[in-house]
mmCIF file of C-alpha atoms and ligand atoms in Angstrom:
data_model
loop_
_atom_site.group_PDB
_atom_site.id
_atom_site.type_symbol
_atom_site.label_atom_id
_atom_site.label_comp_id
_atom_site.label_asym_id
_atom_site.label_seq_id
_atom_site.Cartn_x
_atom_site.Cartn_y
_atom_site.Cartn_z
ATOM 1 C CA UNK A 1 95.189 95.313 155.881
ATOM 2 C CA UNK A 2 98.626 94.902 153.434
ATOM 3 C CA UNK A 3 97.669 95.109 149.942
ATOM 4 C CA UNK A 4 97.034 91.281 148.207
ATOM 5 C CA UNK A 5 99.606 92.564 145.899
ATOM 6 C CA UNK A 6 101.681 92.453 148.677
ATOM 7 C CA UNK A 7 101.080 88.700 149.272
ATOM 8 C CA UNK A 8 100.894 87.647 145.724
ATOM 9 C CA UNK A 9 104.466 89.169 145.445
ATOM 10 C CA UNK A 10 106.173 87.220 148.120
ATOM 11 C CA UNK A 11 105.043 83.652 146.233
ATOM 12 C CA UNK A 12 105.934 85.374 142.427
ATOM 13 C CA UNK A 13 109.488 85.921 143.496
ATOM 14 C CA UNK A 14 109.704 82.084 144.515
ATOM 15 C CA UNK A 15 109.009 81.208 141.163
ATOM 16 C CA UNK A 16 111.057 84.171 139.412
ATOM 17 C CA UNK A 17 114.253 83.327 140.928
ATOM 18 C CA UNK A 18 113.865 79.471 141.353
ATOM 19 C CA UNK A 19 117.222 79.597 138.455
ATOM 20 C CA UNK A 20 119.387 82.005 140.096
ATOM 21 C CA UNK A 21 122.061 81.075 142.337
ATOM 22 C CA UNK A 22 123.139 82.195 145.965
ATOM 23 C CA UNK A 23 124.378 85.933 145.365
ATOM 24 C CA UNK A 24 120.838 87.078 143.704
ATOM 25 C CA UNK A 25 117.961 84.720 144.791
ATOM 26 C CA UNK A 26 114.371 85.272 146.497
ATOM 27 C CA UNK A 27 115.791 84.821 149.606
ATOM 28 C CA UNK A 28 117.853 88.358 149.016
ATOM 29 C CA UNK A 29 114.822 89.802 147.915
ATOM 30 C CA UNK A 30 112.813 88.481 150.914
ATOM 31 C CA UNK A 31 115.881 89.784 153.033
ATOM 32 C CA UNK A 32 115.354 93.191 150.932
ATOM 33 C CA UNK A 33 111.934 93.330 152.132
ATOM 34 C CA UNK A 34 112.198 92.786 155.519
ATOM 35 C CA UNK A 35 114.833 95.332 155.865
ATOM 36 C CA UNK A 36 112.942 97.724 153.990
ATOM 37 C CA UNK A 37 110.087 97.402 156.313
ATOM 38 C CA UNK A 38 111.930 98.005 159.187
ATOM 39 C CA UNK A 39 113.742 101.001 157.694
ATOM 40 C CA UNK A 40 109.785 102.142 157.113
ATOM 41 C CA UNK A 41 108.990 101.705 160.747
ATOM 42 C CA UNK A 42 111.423 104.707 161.358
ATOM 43 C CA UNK A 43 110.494 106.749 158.587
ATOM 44 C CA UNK A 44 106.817 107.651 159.296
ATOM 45 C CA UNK A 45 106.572 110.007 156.451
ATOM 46 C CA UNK A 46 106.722 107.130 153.730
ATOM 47 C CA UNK A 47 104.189 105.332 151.844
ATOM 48 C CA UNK A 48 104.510 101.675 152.994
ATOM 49 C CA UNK A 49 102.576 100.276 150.086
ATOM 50 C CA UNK A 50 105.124 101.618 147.939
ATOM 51 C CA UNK A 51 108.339 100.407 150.315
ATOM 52 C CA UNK A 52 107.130 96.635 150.031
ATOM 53 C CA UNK A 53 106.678 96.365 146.677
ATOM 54 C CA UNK A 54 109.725 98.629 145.650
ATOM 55 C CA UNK A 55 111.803 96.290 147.517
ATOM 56 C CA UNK A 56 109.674 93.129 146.317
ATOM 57 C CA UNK A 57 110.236 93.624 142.581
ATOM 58 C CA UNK A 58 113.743 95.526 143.298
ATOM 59 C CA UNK A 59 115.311 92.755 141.077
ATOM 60 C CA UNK A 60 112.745 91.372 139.210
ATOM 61 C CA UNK A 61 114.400 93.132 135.762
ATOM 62 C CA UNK A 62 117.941 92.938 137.042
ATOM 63 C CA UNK A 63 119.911 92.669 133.247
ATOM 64 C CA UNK A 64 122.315 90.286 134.690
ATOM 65 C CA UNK A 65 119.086 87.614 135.359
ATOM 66 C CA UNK A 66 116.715 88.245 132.841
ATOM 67 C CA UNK A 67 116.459 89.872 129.242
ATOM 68 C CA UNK A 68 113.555 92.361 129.952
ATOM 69 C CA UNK A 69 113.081 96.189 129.151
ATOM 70 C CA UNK A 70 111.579 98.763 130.634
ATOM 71 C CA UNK A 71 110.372 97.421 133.578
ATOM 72 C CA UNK A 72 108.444 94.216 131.796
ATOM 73 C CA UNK A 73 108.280 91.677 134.750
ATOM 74 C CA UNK A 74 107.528 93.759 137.398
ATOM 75 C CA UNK A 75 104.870 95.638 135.511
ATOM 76 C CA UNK A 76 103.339 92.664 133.650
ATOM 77 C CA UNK A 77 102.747 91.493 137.632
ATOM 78 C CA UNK A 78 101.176 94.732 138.644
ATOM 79 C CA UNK A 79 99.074 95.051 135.502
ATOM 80 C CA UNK A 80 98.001 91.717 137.032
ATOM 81 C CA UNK A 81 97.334 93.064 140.323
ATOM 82 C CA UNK A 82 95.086 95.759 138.658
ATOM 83 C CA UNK A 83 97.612 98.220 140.319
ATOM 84 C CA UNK A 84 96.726 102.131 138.720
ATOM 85 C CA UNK A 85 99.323 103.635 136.690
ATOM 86 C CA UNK A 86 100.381 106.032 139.097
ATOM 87 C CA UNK A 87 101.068 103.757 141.479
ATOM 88 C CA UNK A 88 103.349 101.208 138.943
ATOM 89 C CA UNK A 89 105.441 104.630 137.967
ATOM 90 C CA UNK A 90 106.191 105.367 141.598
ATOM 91 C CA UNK A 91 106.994 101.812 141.833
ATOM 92 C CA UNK A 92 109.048 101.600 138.854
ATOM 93 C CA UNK A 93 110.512 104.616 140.114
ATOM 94 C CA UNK A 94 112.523 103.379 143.026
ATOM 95 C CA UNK A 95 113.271 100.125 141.250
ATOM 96 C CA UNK A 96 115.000 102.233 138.850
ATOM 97 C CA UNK A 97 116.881 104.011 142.005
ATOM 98 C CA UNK A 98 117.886 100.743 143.879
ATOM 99 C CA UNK A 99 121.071 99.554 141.451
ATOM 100 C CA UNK A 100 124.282 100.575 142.742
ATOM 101 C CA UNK A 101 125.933 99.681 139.599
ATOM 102 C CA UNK A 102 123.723 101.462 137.571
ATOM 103 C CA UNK A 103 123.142 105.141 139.407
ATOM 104 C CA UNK A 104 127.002 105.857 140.769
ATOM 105 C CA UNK A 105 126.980 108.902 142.749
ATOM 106 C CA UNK A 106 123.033 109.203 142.010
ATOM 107 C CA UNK A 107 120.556 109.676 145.617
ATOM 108 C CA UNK A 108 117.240 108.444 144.747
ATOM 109 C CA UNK A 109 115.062 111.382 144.686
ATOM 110 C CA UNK A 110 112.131 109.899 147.081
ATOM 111 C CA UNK A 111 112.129 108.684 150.287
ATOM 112 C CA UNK A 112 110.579 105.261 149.276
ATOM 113 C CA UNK A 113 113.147 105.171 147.288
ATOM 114 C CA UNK A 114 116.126 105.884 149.263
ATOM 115 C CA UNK A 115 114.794 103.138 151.539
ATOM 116 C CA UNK A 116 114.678 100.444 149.313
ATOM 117 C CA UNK A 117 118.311 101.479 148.442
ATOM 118 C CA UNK A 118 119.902 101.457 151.658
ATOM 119 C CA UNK A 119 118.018 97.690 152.077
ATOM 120 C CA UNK A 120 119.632 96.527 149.382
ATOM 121 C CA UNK A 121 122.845 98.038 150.428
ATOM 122 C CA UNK A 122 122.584 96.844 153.208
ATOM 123 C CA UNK A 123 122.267 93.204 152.086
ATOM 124 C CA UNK A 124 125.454 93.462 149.777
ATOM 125 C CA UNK A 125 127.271 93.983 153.482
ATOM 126 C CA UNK A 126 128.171 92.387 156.840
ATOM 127 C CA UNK A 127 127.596 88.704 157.235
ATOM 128 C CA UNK A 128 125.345 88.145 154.562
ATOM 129 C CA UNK A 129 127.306 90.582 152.288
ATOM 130 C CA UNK A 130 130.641 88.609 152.533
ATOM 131 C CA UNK A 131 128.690 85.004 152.144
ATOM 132 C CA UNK A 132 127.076 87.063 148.616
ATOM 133 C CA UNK A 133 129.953 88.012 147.580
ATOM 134 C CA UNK A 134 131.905 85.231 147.693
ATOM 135 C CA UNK A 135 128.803 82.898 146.377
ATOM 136 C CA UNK A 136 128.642 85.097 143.262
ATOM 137 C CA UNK A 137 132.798 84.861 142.820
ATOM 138 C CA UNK A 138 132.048 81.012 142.378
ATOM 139 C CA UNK A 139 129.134 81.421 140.202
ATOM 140 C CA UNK A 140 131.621 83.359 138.263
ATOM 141 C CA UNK A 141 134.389 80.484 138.940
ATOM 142 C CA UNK A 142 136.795 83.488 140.281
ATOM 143 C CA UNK A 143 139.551 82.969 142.751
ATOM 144 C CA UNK A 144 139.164 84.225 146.470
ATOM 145 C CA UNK A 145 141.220 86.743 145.659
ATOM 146 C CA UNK A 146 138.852 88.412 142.955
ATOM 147 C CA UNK A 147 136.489 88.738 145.555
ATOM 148 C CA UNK A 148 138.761 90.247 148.287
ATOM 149 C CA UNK A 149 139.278 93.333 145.704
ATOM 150 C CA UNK A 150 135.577 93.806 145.426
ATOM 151 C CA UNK A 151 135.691 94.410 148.867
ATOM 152 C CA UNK A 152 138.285 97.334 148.793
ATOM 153 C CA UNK A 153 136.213 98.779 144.828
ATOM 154 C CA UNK A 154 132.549 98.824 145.867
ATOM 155 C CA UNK A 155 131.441 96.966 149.671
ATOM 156 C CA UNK A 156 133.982 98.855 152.015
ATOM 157 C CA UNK A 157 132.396 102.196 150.696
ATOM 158 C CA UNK A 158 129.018 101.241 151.185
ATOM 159 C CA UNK A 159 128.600 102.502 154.508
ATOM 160 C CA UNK A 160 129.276 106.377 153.429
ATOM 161 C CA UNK A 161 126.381 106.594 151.104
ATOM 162 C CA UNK A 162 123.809 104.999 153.134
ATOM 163 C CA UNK A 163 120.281 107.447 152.966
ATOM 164 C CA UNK A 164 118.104 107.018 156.414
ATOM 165 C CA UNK A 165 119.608 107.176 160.026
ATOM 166 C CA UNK A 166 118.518 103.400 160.486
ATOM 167 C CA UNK A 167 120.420 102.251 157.206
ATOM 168 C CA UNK A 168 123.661 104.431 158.679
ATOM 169 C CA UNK A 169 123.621 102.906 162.070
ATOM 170 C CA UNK A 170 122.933 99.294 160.803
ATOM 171 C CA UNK A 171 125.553 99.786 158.087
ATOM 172 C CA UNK A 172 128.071 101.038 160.532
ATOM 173 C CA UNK A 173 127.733 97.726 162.208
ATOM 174 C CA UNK A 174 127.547 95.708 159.272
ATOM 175 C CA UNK A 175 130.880 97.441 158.027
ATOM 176 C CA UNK A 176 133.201 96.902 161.047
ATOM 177 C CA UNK A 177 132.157 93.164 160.461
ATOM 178 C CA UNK A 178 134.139 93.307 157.055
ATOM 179 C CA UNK A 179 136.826 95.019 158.546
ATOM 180 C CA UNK A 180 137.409 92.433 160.991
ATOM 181 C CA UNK A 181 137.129 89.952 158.059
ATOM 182 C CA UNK A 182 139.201 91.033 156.205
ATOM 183 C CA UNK A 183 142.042 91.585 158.977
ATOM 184 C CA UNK A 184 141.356 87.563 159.559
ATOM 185 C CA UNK A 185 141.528 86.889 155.949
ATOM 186 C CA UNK A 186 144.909 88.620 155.604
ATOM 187 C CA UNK A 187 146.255 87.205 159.227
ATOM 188 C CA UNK A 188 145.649 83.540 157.915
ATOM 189 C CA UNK A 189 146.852 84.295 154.116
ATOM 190 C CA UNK A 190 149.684 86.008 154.613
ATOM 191 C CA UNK A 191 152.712 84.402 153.828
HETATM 192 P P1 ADP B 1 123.300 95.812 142.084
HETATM 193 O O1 ADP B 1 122.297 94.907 141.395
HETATM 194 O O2 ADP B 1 122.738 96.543 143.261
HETATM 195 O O3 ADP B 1 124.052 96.698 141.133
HETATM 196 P P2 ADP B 1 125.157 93.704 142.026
HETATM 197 O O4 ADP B 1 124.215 92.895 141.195
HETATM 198 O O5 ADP B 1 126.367 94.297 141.407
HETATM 199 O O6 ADP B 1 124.359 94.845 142.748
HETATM 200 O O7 ADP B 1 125.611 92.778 143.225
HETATM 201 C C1 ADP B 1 124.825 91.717 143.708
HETATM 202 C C2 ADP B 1 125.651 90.900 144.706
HETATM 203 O O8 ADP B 1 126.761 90.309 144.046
HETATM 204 C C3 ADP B 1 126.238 91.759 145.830
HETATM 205 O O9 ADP B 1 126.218 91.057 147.039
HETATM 206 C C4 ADP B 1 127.656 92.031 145.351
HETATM 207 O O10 ADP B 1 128.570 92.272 146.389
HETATM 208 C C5 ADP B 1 127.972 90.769 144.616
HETATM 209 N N1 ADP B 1 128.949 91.074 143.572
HETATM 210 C C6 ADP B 1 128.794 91.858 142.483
HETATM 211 N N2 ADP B 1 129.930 91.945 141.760
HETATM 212 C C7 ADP B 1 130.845 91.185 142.418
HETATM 213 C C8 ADP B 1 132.213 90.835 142.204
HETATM 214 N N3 ADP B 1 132.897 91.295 141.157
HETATM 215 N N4 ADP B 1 132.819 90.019 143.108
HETATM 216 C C9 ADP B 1 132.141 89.531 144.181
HETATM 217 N N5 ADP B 1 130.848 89.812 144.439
HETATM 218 C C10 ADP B 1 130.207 90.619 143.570
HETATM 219 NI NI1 NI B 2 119.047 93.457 145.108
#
């Protein structure tokens, strides 16, 4: 039986993110999920309760969508829940892991954690990465070009710093896919 906390999470997100735009919205944390879960399957050593709400309130106190501290939106919902403290730290915990921006060079220290990571990652690449990417450039009203470079500073060296085997093999995949992007992009834009 999955948690109702579980549940209850899938519809909060809905209305959390009914503002944000294509390159952050519920969808990417629904995406989040489902990868995280699958990452799980492999990893029998790791507390799924923990996985699929780690990856369910992954951005629900991202700074660039909302003003909170600390935590506040994902553990005003958990206080709801009647989660026990313990459980809302270990939460927190990978949460606080997840952000590639904020923890450069930093492994999350549990294995929950470095699941919930390498979903995320792994939505920032491939197919999906390249339609984020360029969906937050026009939120952002930058050229095409803007985004290409993000490709070559942060998604191109995704791949290397993946965590579990799954998120390595999946990321492999997902990373030739830019490549051969890219190659396209400069074929038809070269002058
Ligand atoms: P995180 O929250 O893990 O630090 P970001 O919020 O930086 O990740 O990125 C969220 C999404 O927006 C990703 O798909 C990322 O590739 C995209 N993105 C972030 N910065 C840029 C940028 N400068 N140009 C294009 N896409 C970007
Ligand atoms: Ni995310």
């Amino acid at each position: 039986m999955p948690l109702a906390a579980i549940t209850h999470a899938k519809a909060w997100i809905g209305e959390l993110f009914s503002q944000s735009g294509g390159s952050h919205d519920a969808a990417h944390t629904l995406r989040v999920y489902r990868t995280a879960m699958k990452i799980a399957d492999t990893e029998k050593a790791c507390d799924r309760d923990i996985v699929a709400l780690g990856a369910l309130l992954h951005d629900a106190d991202d700074t660039k969508l909302f003003g909170t501290v600390g935590n506040a939106n994902a553990r005003l919902f958990m206080e709801k829940e009647g989660l026990s403290q313990e459980m809302q730290d270990r939460i927190c915990n990978v949460i606080n892991g997840v952000s590639f921006s904020h923890n450069r060079g930093k492994v999350p220290e549990t294995l929950e954690g470095k699941i919930v990571q390498d979903a995320d990652r792994l939505d920032a690449i491939g197919a999906i990465g390249i339609a984020r990417a360029f969906a937050f450039g026009g939120e952002h009203g930058r050229a095409l070009e803007d985004t290409i470079a993000h490709f070559h500073e942060k998604l191109l060296r995704i791949s290397g710093e993946m965590q579990t085997a799954y998120g390595r093999h999946e990321a492999a995949k997902r990373h030739e896919m830019m490549v051969r992007f890219l190659e396209a992009y400069r074929k038809e834009t070269e002058e």
